[in-house]
Amino acid sequence: DQQVKQNSPSLSVQEGRISILNCDYTNSMFDYFLWYKKYPAEGPTFLISISSIKDKNEDGRFTVFLNKSAKHLSLHIVPSQPGDSAVYFCAASAEPTQGPGNQFYFGTGTSLTVIP
Amino acid sequence: ETGVTQSPTHLIKTRGQQVTLRCSSQSGHNTVSWYQQALGQGPQFIFQYYREEENGRGNFPPRFSGLQFPNYSSELNVNALELDDSALYLCASSLTGAARINEKLFFGSGTQLSVL
């Protein structure tokens, strides 16, 4: 049962334009969300996070938007650069039932290609 | 500050064998999580250890087991390997503290396991 979904396996964008990556979730208990970027042969690296008390969080070229009623979040990259070409994963967590740590559920990823 | 390191990077085993994967957490982190990433999929949560105790488990059978040591390094053991266990195994460390919504996972580069 996939609780976090990224329905677009791939996305191509021209350099300098905006990239919008989407993520949907089904578990209404999720309250903390992260985006990760993954290059081949490397582990995922953290990009940006958002908690359910906010609907927007910005960090430089990256902005994450959260729509709780639609159970949807999106990552905007402006302007897109060729070095942004990677696979992007969204991840979600709910208040844990066991112990203090977060247990994150990941989507299947979107492969972004930024064309020079 | 050292990052998360995993060993080995690649491993080939045959069906029915046992395997141990190792992870060294980032300095100062007290939690380690293990994820399985099959080809074309997102990381799937296997289990998490916090201060040497199992802190949560995903939908994986008991032949997947783990340990966390006092220095916060960790092992993932898989018994009776099956062909479907072929995947990238990712270790992630984090600092679990008072503010759950500040916790971020820091991943190693993974161990690519092939079961023949």
XYZ file of N, CA and C in Angstrom:
696
model
N 0.845 -1.189 0.000
C 0.000 0.000 0.000
C 0.886 1.246 0.000
N 0.903 1.959 -1.116
C 1.770 3.110 -1.279
C 1.092 4.319 -0.663
N 1.598 4.781 0.463
C 0.975 5.907 1.152
C 1.466 7.250 0.619
N 2.601 7.221 -0.068
C 3.152 8.442 -0.656
C 3.374 8.170 -2.141
N 2.812 9.015 -2.985
C 2.844 8.742 -4.413
C 3.432 9.911 -5.183
N 4.287 9.590 -6.120
C 4.775 10.581 -7.068
C 4.389 10.041 -8.435
N 3.374 10.620 -9.002
C 2.756 10.043 -10.189
C 3.474 10.352 -11.489
N 4.439 11.264 -11.434
C 5.201 11.579 -12.644
C 6.579 10.948 -12.518
N 6.847 9.883 -13.270
C 8.167 9.233 -13.163
C 9.294 10.119 -13.679
N 8.976 11.027 -14.611
C 10.037 11.848 -15.177
C 9.510 13.221 -15.559
N 10.454 14.175 -15.631
C 10.117 15.559 -15.969
C 11.334 16.178 -16.653
N 11.102 16.859 -17.773
C 12.189 17.583 -18.463
C 11.854 19.059 -18.490
N 12.860 19.882 -18.183
C 12.662 21.326 -18.093
C 13.868 22.022 -18.707
N 13.627 23.148 -19.353
C 14.729 23.943 -19.882
C 15.451 24.669 -18.749
N 16.752 24.793 -18.906
C 17.551 25.554 -17.940
C 16.976 26.960 -17.768
N 16.885 27.403 -16.521
C 16.374 28.732 -16.227
C 14.883 28.790 -15.967
N 14.150 27.741 -16.375
C 12.713 27.719 -16.156
C 12.412 27.096 -14.786
N 11.130 27.049 -14.444
C 10.717 26.470 -13.174
C 10.483 24.971 -13.317
N 10.945 24.207 -12.334
C 10.613 22.787 -12.239
C 9.612 22.632 -11.109
N 8.546 21.886 -11.367
C 7.539 21.623 -10.335
C 7.383 20.120 -10.201
N 7.727 19.615 -9.028
C 7.603 18.187 -8.762
C 6.490 17.985 -7.748
N 5.644 17.021 -8.013
C 4.452 16.825 -7.208
C 4.486 15.537 -6.397
N 3.757 15.560 -5.310
C 3.714 14.418 -4.402
C 2.341 14.394 -3.733
N 1.716 13.231 -3.686
C 0.428 13.076 -3.015
C 0.553 12.020 -1.917
N -0.229 12.169 -0.884
C -0.210 11.181 0.192
C -1.624 10.833 0.608
N -1.747 9.647 1.190
C -3.093 9.177 1.557
C -3.334 9.189 3.065
N -2.277 9.158 3.852
C -2.429 9.069 5.304
C -2.600 10.475 5.904
N -3.771 10.761 6.412
C -4.047 12.095 6.955
C -3.273 12.379 8.246
N -2.636 11.349 8.799
C -1.843 11.544 10.015
C -0.426 12.061 9.714
N -0.029 12.045 8.456
C 1.292 12.584 8.106
C 1.328 14.072 8.424
N 2.382 14.495 9.115
C 2.472 15.902 9.499
C 3.852 16.492 9.274
N 4.729 15.727 8.695
C 6.104 16.205 8.486
C 6.592 15.605 7.181
N 7.123 16.483 6.308
C 7.442 16.069 4.954
C 8.839 16.566 4.574
N 9.536 15.736 3.823
C 10.876 16.106 3.377
C 11.010 15.799 1.891
N 11.903 16.522 1.247
C 12.287 16.232 -0.139
C 13.777 15.875 -0.154
N 14.078 14.840 -0.938
C 15.447 14.388 -1.103
C 15.779 14.348 -2.577
N 17.065 14.541 -2.872
C 17.587 14.446 -4.227
C 18.592 13.293 -4.259
N 18.560 12.519 -5.337
C 19.472 11.384 -5.416
C 20.152 11.355 -6.782
N 21.482 11.364 -6.748
C 22.280 11.139 -7.947
C 22.616 9.654 -8.029
N 22.890 9.133 -9.230
C 23.283 7.726 -9.366
C 24.488 7.392 -8.495
N 24.448 6.219 -7.903
C 25.551 5.694 -7.087
C 25.807 6.514 -5.824
N 24.844 7.339 -5.445
C 24.963 8.078 -4.189
C 23.693 7.875 -3.376
N 23.791 8.110 -2.057
C 22.583 8.083 -1.255
C 21.790 9.354 -1.423
N 20.505 9.335 -1.069
C 19.691 10.545 -1.142
C 20.252 11.629 -0.229
N 20.172 12.871 -0.677
C 20.599 14.003 0.140
C 19.411 14.919 0.416
N 19.346 15.413 1.617
C 18.227 16.238 2.074
C 18.204 17.572 1.332
N 17.003 17.983 0.930
C 16.832 19.275 0.259
C 16.108 20.279 1.142
N 14.892 19.930 1.534
C 14.038 20.886 2.223
C 12.937 20.120 2.931
N 12.418 20.695 4.008
C 11.350 20.045 4.763
C 10.212 21.027 5.018
N 9.075 20.477 5.442
C 7.951 21.308 5.844
C 7.113 20.518 6.844
N 6.633 21.200 7.863
C 5.710 20.557 8.793
C 4.296 21.065 8.514
N 3.325 20.355 9.056
C 1.932 20.661 8.719
C 1.423 21.958 9.319
N 2.231 22.593 10.164
C 1.818 23.895 10.703
C 2.072 25.013 9.703
N 2.769 24.692 8.613
C 3.057 25.685 7.571
C 2.441 25.236 6.253
N 2.297 26.160 5.321
C 1.901 25.750 3.985
C 2.968 26.073 2.942
N 4.077 26.668 3.393
C 5.151 27.016 2.462
C 6.463 27.099 3.231
N 7.524 26.629 2.591
C 8.853 26.797 3.152
C 9.828 27.011 2.007
N 10.683 28.023 2.169
C 11.630 28.376 1.111
C 13.057 28.206 1.577
N 13.909 27.783 0.658
C 15.343 27.743 0.933
C 16.057 27.979 -0.392
N 16.441 29.230 -0.614
C 17.126 29.559 -1.860
C 16.243 29.330 -3.067
N 16.718 28.509 -3.997
C 15.948 28.232 -5.217
C 14.821 27.235 -4.999
N 14.766 26.645 -3.832
C 13.798 25.574 -3.558
C 12.676 26.071 -2.647
N 11.436 25.774 -3.061
C 10.264 26.100 -2.256
C 9.362 24.885 -2.225
N 8.900 24.535 -1.046
C 7.944 23.443 -0.917
C 6.607 24.026 -0.467
N 5.539 23.581 -1.119
C 4.178 23.996 -0.793
C 3.419 22.781 -0.280
N 2.622 22.991 0.759
C 1.828 21.911 1.325
C 0.354 22.302 1.312
N -0.471 21.454 0.723
C -1.925 21.632 0.722
C -2.515 20.463 1.497
N -2.790 20.711 2.785
C -3.225 19.611 3.658
C -4.592 19.070 3.254
N -5.471 19.929 2.835
C -6.824 19.466 2.495
C -6.791 18.547 1.277
N -5.872 18.821 0.359
C -5.741 17.983 -0.836
C -4.748 16.855 -0.642
N -4.075 16.840 0.509
C -3.015 15.854 0.774
C -2.001 15.872 -0.372
N -1.500 17.052 -0.636
C -0.621 17.259 -1.784
C 0.501 18.208 -1.396
N 1.717 17.876 -1.848
C 2.796 18.837 -1.728
C 3.558 18.914 -3.033
N 4.213 20.038 -3.218
C 4.977 20.223 -4.439
C 6.289 20.922 -4.118
N 7.278 20.614 -4.916
C 8.601 21.223 -4.812
C 8.822 22.059 -6.064
N 9.119 23.336 -5.869
C 9.410 24.237 -6.970
C 10.898 24.565 -6.956
N 11.509 24.474 -8.115
C 12.923 24.831 -8.260
C 12.996 25.951 -9.290
N 13.454 27.114 -8.816
C 13.545 28.277 -9.705
C 14.837 29.055 -9.433
N 15.663 29.344 -10.446
C 15.599 28.759 -11.783
C 16.243 27.375 -11.795
N 15.807 26.535 -12.678
C 16.384 25.191 -12.774
C 17.762 25.263 -13.425
N 18.648 24.412 -12.939
C 20.023 24.363 -13.443
C 20.348 22.922 -13.854
N 21.264 22.728 -14.790
C 21.604 21.359 -15.216
C 22.045 20.462 -14.058
N 22.704 21.023 -13.058
C 23.117 20.256 -11.887
C 21.966 19.770 -11.039
N 20.758 20.267 -11.309
C 19.573 19.794 -10.588
C 19.073 18.469 -11.144
N 19.605 18.030 -12.264
C 19.178 16.771 -12.867
C 19.492 15.617 -11.918
N 18.459 14.956 -11.452
C 18.576 13.907 -10.445
C 17.200 13.292 -10.254
N 17.121 12.290 -9.395
C 15.826 11.743 -8.988
C 15.429 12.398 -7.665
N 14.197 12.872 -7.594
C 13.697 13.556 -6.413
C 12.643 12.693 -5.723
N 12.826 12.520 -4.428
C 11.879 11.742 -3.620
C 11.226 12.647 -2.584
N 9.928 12.475 -2.393
C 9.293 13.076 -1.231
C 9.108 11.984 -0.180
N 9.099 12.403 1.064
C 8.960 11.475 2.179
C 8.055 12.107 3.217
N 7.321 11.265 3.930
C 6.364 11.747 4.917
C 6.451 10.929 6.182
N 6.096 11.577 7.295
C 6.132 10.915 8.590
C 4.943 11.355 9.428
N 4.476 10.452 10.276
C 3.420 10.767 11.235
C 3.990 10.638 12.642
N 3.240 11.095 13.631
C 3.649 10.913 15.024
C 3.859 9.418 15.263
N 5.042 9.009 15.690
C 5.304 7.567 15.791
C 4.504 6.912 16.909
N 4.108 5.665 16.658
C 3.387 4.892 17.675
C 4.352 4.158 18.587
N 5.585 4.023 18.115
C 6.585 3.311 18.907
C 7.848 4.147 18.946
N 8.266 4.566 20.120
C 9.521 5.289 20.253
C 9.429 6.711 19.742
N 10.519 7.470 19.876
C 10.475 8.898 19.556
C 10.808 9.259 18.114
N 11.435 8.375 17.358
C 11.963 8.768 16.052
C 10.936 8.740 14.951
N 11.214 9.533 13.905
C 10.364 9.528 12.727
C 10.587 8.270 11.903
N 9.527 7.745 11.332
C 9.614 6.656 10.367
C 9.051 7.192 9.061
N 9.912 7.345 8.090
C 9.543 8.034 6.864
C 9.095 7.066 5.784
N 8.043 7.468 5.085
C 7.543 6.742 3.932
C 7.895 7.557 2.691
N 8.506 6.892 1.717
C 8.986 7.575 0.525
C 8.093 7.303 -0.677
N 8.040 8.276 -1.562
C 7.429 8.059 -2.859
C 8.388 7.330 -3.781
N 7.938 7.071 -5.000
C 8.740 6.291 -5.951
C 9.716 7.149 -6.740
N 9.634 8.465 -6.585
C 10.619 9.337 -7.199
C 10.207 9.893 -8.545
N 10.736 11.070 -8.847
C 10.580 11.702 -10.157
C 11.969 12.044 -10.677
N 12.279 11.586 -11.864
C 13.576 11.861 -12.467
C 13.496 13.184 -13.234
N 14.228 14.164 -12.745
C 14.235 15.493 -13.360
C 15.451 15.635 -14.269
N 15.201 16.072 -15.481
C 16.281 16.397 -16.415
C 16.173 17.870 -16.773
N 17.233 18.607 -16.508
C 17.265 20.023 -16.867
C 18.142 20.163 -18.104
N 17.529 20.636 -19.170
C 18.187 20.698 -20.472
C 18.894 22.042 -20.627
N 20.216 22.007 -20.905
C 20.963 23.276 -21.033
C 20.497 24.085 -22.245
N 33.501 16.494 10.809
C 32.262 15.717 10.962
C 32.193 14.670 9.853
N 32.191 13.378 10.251
C 32.164 12.339 9.228
C 30.730 12.037 8.877
N 30.500 11.635 7.621
C 29.160 11.304 7.175
C 28.853 9.855 7.453
N 27.766 9.381 6.831
C 27.325 8.001 6.994
C 28.077 7.138 5.985
N 28.697 6.092 6.473
C 29.432 5.199 5.573
C 28.855 3.798 5.671
N 28.793 3.126 4.525
C 28.258 1.766 4.467
C 29.266 0.844 3.802
N 29.254 -0.409 4.254
C 30.121 -1.403 3.625
C 29.419 -2.755 3.608
N 29.699 -3.582 2.598
C 30.437 -3.232 1.392
C 29.583 -2.392 0.445
N 30.150 -1.942 -0.648
C 29.369 -1.166 -1.621
C 28.569 -2.093 -2.538
N 29.141 -3.244 -2.837
C 28.463 -4.223 -3.686
C 28.663 -5.607 -3.085
N 27.683 -6.469 -3.309
C 27.745 -7.814 -2.756
C 26.926 -8.745 -3.638
N 27.471 -9.914 -3.901
C 26.722 -10.925 -4.653
C 26.596 -12.167 -3.782
N 25.375 -12.637 -3.618
C 25.102 -13.823 -2.805
C 24.198 -14.753 -3.602
N 24.110 -15.989 -3.128
C 23.178 -16.922 -3.748
C 21.983 -17.138 -2.827
N 20.915 -17.576 -3.437
C 19.663 -17.803 -2.697
C 19.907 -18.755 -1.531
N 19.349 -18.412 -0.366
C 19.484 -19.241 0.828
C 20.626 -18.823 1.737
N 21.557 -18.035 1.216
C 22.670 -17.597 2.056
C 22.229 -16.503 3.011
N 23.148 -16.120 3.886
C 22.929 -15.052 4.845
C 23.888 -13.903 4.524
N 23.472 -12.678 4.856
C 24.324 -11.527 4.567
C 24.261 -10.539 5.733
N 25.390 -9.867 5.970
C 25.448 -8.793 6.974
C 25.960 -7.531 6.305
N 25.194 -6.474 6.433
C 25.579 -5.171 5.907
C 25.884 -4.257 7.076
N 26.852 -3.365 6.887
C 27.309 -2.527 7.990
C 27.171 -1.045 7.685
N 26.994 -0.282 8.757
C 26.764 1.144 8.617
C 27.421 1.871 9.780
N 28.104 2.932 9.469
C 28.674 3.792 10.499
C 27.925 5.120 10.461
N 27.290 5.460 11.572
C 26.445 6.652 11.598
C 27.254 7.932 11.583
N 26.593 9.023 11.245
C 27.219 10.329 11.325
C 27.464 10.668 12.794
N 28.604 11.294 13.036
C 28.992 11.642 14.397
C 27.889 12.434 15.104
N 27.556 12.020 16.327
C 26.555 12.735 17.120
C 25.140 12.245 16.933
N 24.906 11.358 15.965
C 23.554 10.855 15.721
C 23.255 9.651 16.602
N 21.984 9.532 17.040
C 21.623 8.455 17.960
C 20.618 7.463 17.376
N 20.208 7.695 16.151
C 19.198 6.845 15.526
C 19.695 6.383 14.169
N 19.434 5.118 13.869
C 19.778 4.608 12.541
C 18.560 3.906 11.962
N 18.307 4.162 10.706
C 17.203 3.534 9.983
C 17.761 2.818 8.775
N 17.141 1.706 8.433
C 17.531 0.957 7.242
C 16.376 0.949 6.260
N 16.737 1.123 4.986
C 15.754 1.149 3.918
C 16.197 0.211 2.803
N 15.210 -0.372 2.140
C 15.452 -1.184 0.949
C 14.917 -0.428 -0.259
N 15.755 -0.251 -1.274
C 15.282 0.403 -2.486
C 15.425 -0.549 -3.667
N 14.306 -1.085 -4.113
C 14.298 -1.936 -5.298
C 14.375 -1.048 -6.543
N 14.752 -1.650 -7.642
C 14.936 -0.904 -8.889
C 13.646 -0.186 -9.287
N 13.741 1.112 -9.509
C 12.584 1.887 -9.940
C 11.614 2.249 -8.842
N 11.956 1.930 -7.611
C 11.074 2.218 -6.477
C 11.720 3.223 -5.529
N 10.916 3.720 -4.609
C 11.458 4.555 -3.561
C 11.949 3.712 -2.402
N 12.730 4.298 -1.520
C 13.192 3.553 -0.344
C 12.024 3.075 0.520
N 12.092 1.820 0.933
C 11.066 1.222 1.797
C 11.667 1.016 3.191
N 10.950 1.483 4.199
C 11.425 1.407 5.586
C 11.473 -0.039 6.050
N 12.668 -0.452 6.547
C 12.812 -1.810 7.090
C 12.641 -1.763 8.604
N 13.524 -1.042 9.277
C 13.409 -0.829 10.720
C 14.316 0.311 11.148
N 14.149 0.662 12.407
C 14.890 1.784 12.969
C 15.380 1.401 14.366
N 16.567 1.853 14.725
C 17.102 1.641 16.053
C 17.416 2.983 16.697
N 17.001 3.098 17.934
C 17.256 4.308 18.724
C 17.890 3.873 20.022
N 19.106 4.348 20.252
C 19.836 3.984 21.483
C 19.817 2.474 21.699
N 20.165 1.769 20.661
C 20.377 0.314 20.646
C 19.100 -0.518 20.757
N 17.930 0.119 20.750
C 16.666 -0.623 20.827
C 15.912 -0.466 19.502
N 15.262 -1.531 19.033
C 14.430 -1.408 17.847
C 13.272 -0.477 18.155
N 13.080 0.475 17.272
C 12.183 1.596 17.521
C 11.013 1.629 16.543
N 10.901 0.601 15.753
C 9.842 0.571 14.741
C 10.284 -0.334 13.620
N 9.309 -0.942 12.950
C 9.612 -1.904 11.911
C 8.599 -1.777 10.785
N 9.081 -1.844 9.559
C 8.191 -1.836 8.409
C 7.699 -3.244 8.100
N 7.129 -3.408 6.933
C 6.511 -4.663 6.542
C 7.543 -5.624 5.952
N 8.486 -6.030 6.778
C 9.528 -6.967 6.367
C 9.509 -8.172 7.306
N 9.809 -9.376 6.769
C 9.733 -10.586 7.600
C 10.850 -10.631 8.631
N 10.715 -11.525 9.620
C 11.705 -11.615 10.702
C 13.105 -12.001 10.244
N 13.245 -12.547 9.030
C 14.598 -12.888 8.583
C 15.439 -11.623 8.321
N 14.800 -10.471 8.352
C 15.522 -9.193 8.351
C 15.678 -8.773 9.815
N 16.907 -8.677 10.261
C 17.141 -8.287 11.647
C 18.286 -7.275 11.693
N 18.403 -6.634 12.841
C 19.421 -5.606 12.938
C 19.999 -5.477 14.328
N 21.042 -4.680 14.393
C 21.676 -4.351 15.657
C 22.180 -2.920 15.581
N 22.148 -2.248 16.721
C 22.830 -0.961 16.834
C 23.772 -1.072 18.017
N 24.989 -0.611 17.834
C 26.023 -0.758 18.849
C 26.180 0.534 19.663
N 26.864 0.449 20.813
C 27.006 1.642 21.664
C 27.624 2.841 20.956
N 28.442 2.606 19.938
C 29.006 3.736 19.185
C 28.074 4.177 18.059
N 26.848 3.637 18.064
C 25.780 3.973 17.121
C 26.021 3.448 15.716
N 27.060 2.621 15.512
C 27.148 1.910 14.250
C 26.079 0.825 14.237
N 25.834 0.247 13.070
C 24.690 -0.638 12.947
C 24.960 -1.741 11.943
N 24.213 -2.825 12.086
C 24.245 -3.924 11.132
C 22.835 -4.263 10.684
N 22.715 -4.676 9.441
C 21.485 -5.273 8.923
C 21.832 -6.701 8.529
N 21.106 -7.660 9.064
C 21.304 -9.062 8.733
C 20.079 -9.579 7.984
N 20.342 -10.315 6.927
C 19.251 -10.950 6.192
C 19.581 -12.435 6.066
N 18.691 -13.275 6.593
C 18.860 -14.726 6.516
C 18.056 -15.288 5.350
N 18.449 -16.480 4.915
C 17.694 -17.215 3.899
C 17.345 -16.310 2.718
N 18.372 -15.761 2.101
C 18.180 -14.790 1.029
C 17.293 -15.333 -0.091
N 16.443 -14.435 -0.581
C 15.576 -14.747 -1.714
C 15.939 -13.829 -2.875
N 15.544 -14.255 -4.082
C 15.880 -13.464 -5.265
C 15.342 -12.031 -5.145
N 14.162 -11.888 -4.558
C 13.541 -10.564 -4.428
C 14.249 -9.649 -3.420
N 15.211 -10.188 -2.713
C 15.984 -9.348 -1.787
C 17.027 -8.525 -2.533
N 17.201 -8.778 -3.802
C 18.140 -7.983 -4.605
C 17.656 -6.540 -4.641
N 18.507 -5.650 -4.144
C 18.108 -4.252 -4.019
C 19.286 -3.441 -3.516
N 19.089 -2.124 -3.476
C 20.032 -1.223 -2.820
C 19.576 -1.056 -1.376
N 20.458 -1.310 -0.437
C 20.126 -1.164 0.974
C 20.789 0.106 1.496
N 19.949 0.989 1.985
C 20.398 2.302 2.442
C 20.305 2.389 3.958
N 21.342 2.912 4.531
C 21.365 3.215 5.956
C 21.244 4.730 6.110
N 20.477 5.163 7.075
C 20.339 6.604 7.325
C 20.469 6.852 8.815
N 21.264 7.837 9.179
C 21.344 8.195 10.591
C 20.668 9.534 10.821
N 20.251 9.752 12.043
C 19.584 11.005 12.389
C 19.762 11.263 13.872
N 19.452 12.490 14.243
C 19.499 12.862 15.648
C 18.069 13.005 16.129
N 17.641 12.063 16.924
C 16.300 12.104 17.498
C 16.366 12.874 18.796
N 15.593 13.970 18.853
C 15.611 14.803 20.042
C 14.220 15.248 20.398
N 14.131 16.403 21.003
C 12.840 16.864 21.499
C 11.900 17.260 20.375
N 12.447 17.867 19.326
C 11.605 18.394 18.242
C 11.593 17.423 17.079
N 10.542 16.625 17.004
C 10.432 15.606 15.958
C 10.474 16.208 14.565
N 9.908 17.412 14.411
C 9.825 17.993 13.066
C 11.126 18.646 12.631
N 12.181 18.523 13.424
C 13.491 18.972 12.977
C 14.385 17.817 12.550
N 13.908 16.581 12.728
C 14.741 15.430 12.434
C 14.878 15.245 10.929
N 16.107 15.002 10.486
C 16.372 14.751 9.068
C 17.227 13.511 8.955
N 16.998 12.749 7.907
C 17.790 11.564 7.650
C 19.007 11.923 6.811
N 20.156 11.368 7.202
C 21.385 11.508 6.430
C 21.762 10.115 5.948
N 21.800 9.939 4.641
C 21.970 8.620 4.051
C 23.417 8.327 3.682
N 23.759 7.045 3.777
C 24.972 6.553 3.160
C 24.729 6.291 1.681
N 25.766 5.849 0.988
C 25.662 5.598 -0.455
C 25.024 4.252 -0.773
N 24.874 3.417 0.256
C 24.159 2.169 0.062
C 25.046 0.981 -0.260
N 24.458 -0.190 -0.074
C 25.056 -1.465 -0.472
C 24.154 -2.081 -1.530
N 24.704 -2.339 -2.692
C 23.936 -2.979 -3.768
C 24.076 -4.492 -3.610
N 22.988 -5.136 -3.248
C 22.978 -6.581 -3.037
C 22.330 -7.268 -4.223
N 23.020 -8.239 -4.769
C 22.464 -9.069 -5.843
C 22.375 -10.496 -5.343
N 21.187 -11.088 -5.448
C 20.976 -12.462 -5.034
C 20.725 -13.295 -6.288
N 21.579 -14.293 -6.493
C 21.486 -15.117 -7.715
C 20.905 -16.487 -7.423
